CSV table of C-alpha atoms in Angstrom, one decimal:
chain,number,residue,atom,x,y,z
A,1310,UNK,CA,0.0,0.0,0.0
A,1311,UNK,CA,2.7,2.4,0.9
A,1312,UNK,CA,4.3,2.0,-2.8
A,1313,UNK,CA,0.9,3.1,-4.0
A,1314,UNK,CA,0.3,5.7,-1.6
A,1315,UNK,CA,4.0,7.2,-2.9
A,1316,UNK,CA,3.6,6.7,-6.3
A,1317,UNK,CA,-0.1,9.1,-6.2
A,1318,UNK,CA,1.4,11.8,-3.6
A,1319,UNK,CA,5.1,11.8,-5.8
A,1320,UNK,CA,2.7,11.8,-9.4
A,1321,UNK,CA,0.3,14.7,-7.7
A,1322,UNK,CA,3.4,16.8,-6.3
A,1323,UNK,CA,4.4,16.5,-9.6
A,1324,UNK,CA,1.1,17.7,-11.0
A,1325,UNK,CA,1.1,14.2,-13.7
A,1326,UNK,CA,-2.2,12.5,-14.4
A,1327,UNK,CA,-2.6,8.7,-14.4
A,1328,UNK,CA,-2.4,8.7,-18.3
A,1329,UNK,CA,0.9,11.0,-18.1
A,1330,UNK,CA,3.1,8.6,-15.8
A,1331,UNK,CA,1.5,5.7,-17.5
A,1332,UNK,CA,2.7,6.7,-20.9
A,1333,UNK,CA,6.1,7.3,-19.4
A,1334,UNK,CA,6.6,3.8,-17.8
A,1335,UNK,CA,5.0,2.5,-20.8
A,1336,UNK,CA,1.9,1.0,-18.7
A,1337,UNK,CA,-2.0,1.8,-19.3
A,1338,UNK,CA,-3.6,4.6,-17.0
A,1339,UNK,CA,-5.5,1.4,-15.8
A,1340,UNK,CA,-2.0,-0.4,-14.5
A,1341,UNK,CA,-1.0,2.7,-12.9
A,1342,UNK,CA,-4.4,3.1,-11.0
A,1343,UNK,CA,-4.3,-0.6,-9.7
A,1344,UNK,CA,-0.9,0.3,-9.0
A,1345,UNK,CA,-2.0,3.6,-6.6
A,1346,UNK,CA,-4.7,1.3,-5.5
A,1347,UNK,CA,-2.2,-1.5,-4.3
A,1348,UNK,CA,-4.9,-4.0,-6.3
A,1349,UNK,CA,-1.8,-4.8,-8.6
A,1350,UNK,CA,1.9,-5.6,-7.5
A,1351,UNK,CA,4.5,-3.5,-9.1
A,1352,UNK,CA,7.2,-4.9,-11.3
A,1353,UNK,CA,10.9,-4.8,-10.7
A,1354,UNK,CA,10.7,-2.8,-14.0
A,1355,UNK,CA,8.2,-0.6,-13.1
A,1356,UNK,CA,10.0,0.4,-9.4
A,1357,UNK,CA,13.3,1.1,-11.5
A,1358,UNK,CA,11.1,3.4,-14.4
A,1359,UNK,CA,9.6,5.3,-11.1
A,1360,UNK,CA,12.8,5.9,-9.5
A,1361,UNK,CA,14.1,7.5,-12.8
A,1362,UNK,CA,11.0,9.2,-13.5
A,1363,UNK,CA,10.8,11.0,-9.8
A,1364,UNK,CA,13.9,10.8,-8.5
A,1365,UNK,CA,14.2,9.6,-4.7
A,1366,UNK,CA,12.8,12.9,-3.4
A,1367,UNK,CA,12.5,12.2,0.6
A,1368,UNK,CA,14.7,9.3,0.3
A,1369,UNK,CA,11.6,7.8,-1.3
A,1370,UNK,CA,13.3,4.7,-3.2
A,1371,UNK,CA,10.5,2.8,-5.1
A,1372,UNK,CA,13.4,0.0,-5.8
A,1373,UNK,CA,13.4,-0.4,-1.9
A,1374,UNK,CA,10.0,-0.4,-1.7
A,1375,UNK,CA,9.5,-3.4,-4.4
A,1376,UNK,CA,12.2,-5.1,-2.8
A,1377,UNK,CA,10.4,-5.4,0.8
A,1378,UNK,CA,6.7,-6.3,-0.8
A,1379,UNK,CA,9.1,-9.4,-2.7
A,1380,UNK,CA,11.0,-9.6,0.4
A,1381,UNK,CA,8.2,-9.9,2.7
A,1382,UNK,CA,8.5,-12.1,5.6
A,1383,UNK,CA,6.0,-15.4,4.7
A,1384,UNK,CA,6.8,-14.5,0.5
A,1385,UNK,CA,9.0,-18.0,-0.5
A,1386,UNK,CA,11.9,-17.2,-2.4
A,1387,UNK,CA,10.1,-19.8,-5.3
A,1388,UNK,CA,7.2,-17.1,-5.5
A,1389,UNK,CA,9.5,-14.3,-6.7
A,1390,UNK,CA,9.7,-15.4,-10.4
A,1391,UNK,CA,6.1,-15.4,-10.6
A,1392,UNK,CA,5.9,-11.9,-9.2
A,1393,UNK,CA,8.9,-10.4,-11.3
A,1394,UNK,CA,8.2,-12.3,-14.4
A,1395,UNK,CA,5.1,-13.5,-15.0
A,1396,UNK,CA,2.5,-11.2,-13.4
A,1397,UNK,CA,4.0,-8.4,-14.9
A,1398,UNK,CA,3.6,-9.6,-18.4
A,1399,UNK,CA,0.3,-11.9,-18.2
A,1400,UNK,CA,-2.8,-10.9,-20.7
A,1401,UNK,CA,-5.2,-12.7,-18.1
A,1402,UNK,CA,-4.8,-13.9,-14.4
A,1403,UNK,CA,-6.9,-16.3,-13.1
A,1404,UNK,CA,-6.6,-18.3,-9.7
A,1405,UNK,CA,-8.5,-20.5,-7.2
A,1406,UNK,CA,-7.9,-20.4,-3.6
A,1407,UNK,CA,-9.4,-23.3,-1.7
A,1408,UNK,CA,-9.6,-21.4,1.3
A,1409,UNK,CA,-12.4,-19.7,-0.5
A,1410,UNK,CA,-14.1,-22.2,-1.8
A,1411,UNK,CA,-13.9,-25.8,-0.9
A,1412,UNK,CA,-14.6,-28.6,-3.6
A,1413,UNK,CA,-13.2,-32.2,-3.0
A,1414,UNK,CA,-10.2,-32.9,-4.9
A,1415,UNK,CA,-9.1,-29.5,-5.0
A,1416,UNK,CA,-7.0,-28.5,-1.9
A,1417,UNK,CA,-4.0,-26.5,-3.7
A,1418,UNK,CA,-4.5,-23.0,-4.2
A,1419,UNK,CA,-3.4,-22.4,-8.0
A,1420,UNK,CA,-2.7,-19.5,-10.7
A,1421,UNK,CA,-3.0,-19.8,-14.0
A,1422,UNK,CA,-1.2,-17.1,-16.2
A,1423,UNK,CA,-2.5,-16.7,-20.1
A,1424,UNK,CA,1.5,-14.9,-21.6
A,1425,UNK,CA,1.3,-12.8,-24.7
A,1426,UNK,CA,2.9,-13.3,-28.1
A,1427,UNK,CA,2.8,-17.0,-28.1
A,1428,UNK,CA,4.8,-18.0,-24.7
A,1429,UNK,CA,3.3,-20.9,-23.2
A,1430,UNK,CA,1.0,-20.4,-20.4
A,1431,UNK,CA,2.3,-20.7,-16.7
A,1432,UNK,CA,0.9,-21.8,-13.6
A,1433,UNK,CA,1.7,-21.1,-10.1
A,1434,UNK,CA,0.7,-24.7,-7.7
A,1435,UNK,CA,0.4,-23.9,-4.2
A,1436,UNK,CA,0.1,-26.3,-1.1
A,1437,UNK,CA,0.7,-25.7,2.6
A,1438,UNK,CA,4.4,-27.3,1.7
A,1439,UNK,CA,5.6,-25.6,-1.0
A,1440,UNK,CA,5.3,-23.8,-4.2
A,1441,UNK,CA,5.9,-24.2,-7.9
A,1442,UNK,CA,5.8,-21.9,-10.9
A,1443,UNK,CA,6.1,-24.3,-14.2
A,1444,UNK,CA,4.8,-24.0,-17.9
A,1445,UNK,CA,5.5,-27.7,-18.3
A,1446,UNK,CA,2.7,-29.0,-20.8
A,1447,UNK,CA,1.5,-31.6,-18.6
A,1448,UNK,CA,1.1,-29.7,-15.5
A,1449,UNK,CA,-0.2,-26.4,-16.9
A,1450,UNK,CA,-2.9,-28.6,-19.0
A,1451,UNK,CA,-3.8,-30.5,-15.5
A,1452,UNK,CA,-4.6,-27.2,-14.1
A,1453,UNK,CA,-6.4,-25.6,-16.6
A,1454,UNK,CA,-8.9,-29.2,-16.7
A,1455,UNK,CA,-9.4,-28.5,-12.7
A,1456,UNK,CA,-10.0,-24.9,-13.3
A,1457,UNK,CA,-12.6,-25.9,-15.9
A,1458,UNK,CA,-14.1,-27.7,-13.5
A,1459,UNK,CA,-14.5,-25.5,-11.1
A,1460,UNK,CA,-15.9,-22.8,-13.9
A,1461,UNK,CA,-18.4,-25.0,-15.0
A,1462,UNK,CA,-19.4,-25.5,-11.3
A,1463,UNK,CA,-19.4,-21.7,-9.9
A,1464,UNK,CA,-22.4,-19.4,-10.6
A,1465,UNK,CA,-22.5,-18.1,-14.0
A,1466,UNK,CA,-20.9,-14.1,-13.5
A,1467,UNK,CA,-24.4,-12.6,-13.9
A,1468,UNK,CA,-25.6,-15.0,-11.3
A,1469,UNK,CA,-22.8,-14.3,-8.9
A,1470,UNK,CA,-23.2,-10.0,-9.5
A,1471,UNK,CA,-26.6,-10.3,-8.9
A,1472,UNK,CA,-26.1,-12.2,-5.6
A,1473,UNK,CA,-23.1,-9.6,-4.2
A,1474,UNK,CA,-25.7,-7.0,-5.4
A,1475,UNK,CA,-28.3,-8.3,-3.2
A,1476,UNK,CA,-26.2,-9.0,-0.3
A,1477,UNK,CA,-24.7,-5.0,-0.4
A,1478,UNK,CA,-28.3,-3.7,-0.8
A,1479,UNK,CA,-29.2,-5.8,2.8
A,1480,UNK,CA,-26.1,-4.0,4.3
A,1481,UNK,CA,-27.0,-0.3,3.2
């Protein structure tokens, strides 16, 4: 949160719009947002292009910043390369946490990654043990038949909006 709450006081102080920085970091106004918003973690890449763009001004370093939300006690080391390399560059995300939502058979929180320009998907296979970050055929394939199952068992997105709808208009 704090890199986000840095990168909107540094781009105001500066008197930059969302659009402006994003074009300078070569990002959409939409990455830069969910970057200010702390909904999307920042990339090596994009820490380094903020640095040169601001400066360290108050000994604000967004390099040190990145490193300590990498860094963070409870991140595995194994978890870094999906951070620096693969969220950074996906076209889609999509995951499953089965402390959400529990189906037999699927214990093991998972990401799947869709990468541009031809790469081979990636997956990220979670367990309380360990961690692995793959685009082996086999394994990536595996996960997207289990999250296929899963898809075909949820709600249908209308469904599921409606419901969350509902449930904030008994709240209000």
């Amino acid at each position: 949160m704090r890199f986000g709450a840095e990168l909107r006081r540094l781009r105001e102080a500066a008197q930059l719009s969302q659009a402006a920085v994003a074009a300078r970091l070569g990002r959409t106004q939409t990455q830069v947002s969910r970057l200010e918003k702390a909904t999307r973690t920042p990339s090596k890449s994009d820490a380094e292009r903020l640095d040169r763009l601001f400066g360290t001004p108050d000994g604000v370093s967004f390099t040190r910043l990145y490193q300590r939300i990498v860094a963070q006690p409870g991140a595995p080391v194994w978890f870094r390369s999906w951070v620096e390399e693969i969220e950074p560059t996906a076209r889609v995300l999509r995951s499953w946490n089965a402390l959400l939502v529990c189906l037999a058979g699927l214990l093991g929180a998972f990401m799947i990654a869709e990468l541009p320009d031809g790469q081979p998907d990636a997956v990220h296979v979670d367990s309380s043990a360990a961690g692995q970050v793959t685009t082996e055929h086999d394994t990536v394939s595996a996960i997207w038949k289990r999250y296929e199952a899963i898809r075909r068992w949820a709600y249908p997105a209308s469904m599921s909006i409606e419901m969350i709808e509902e449930a904030r208009r008994g709240w209000t």
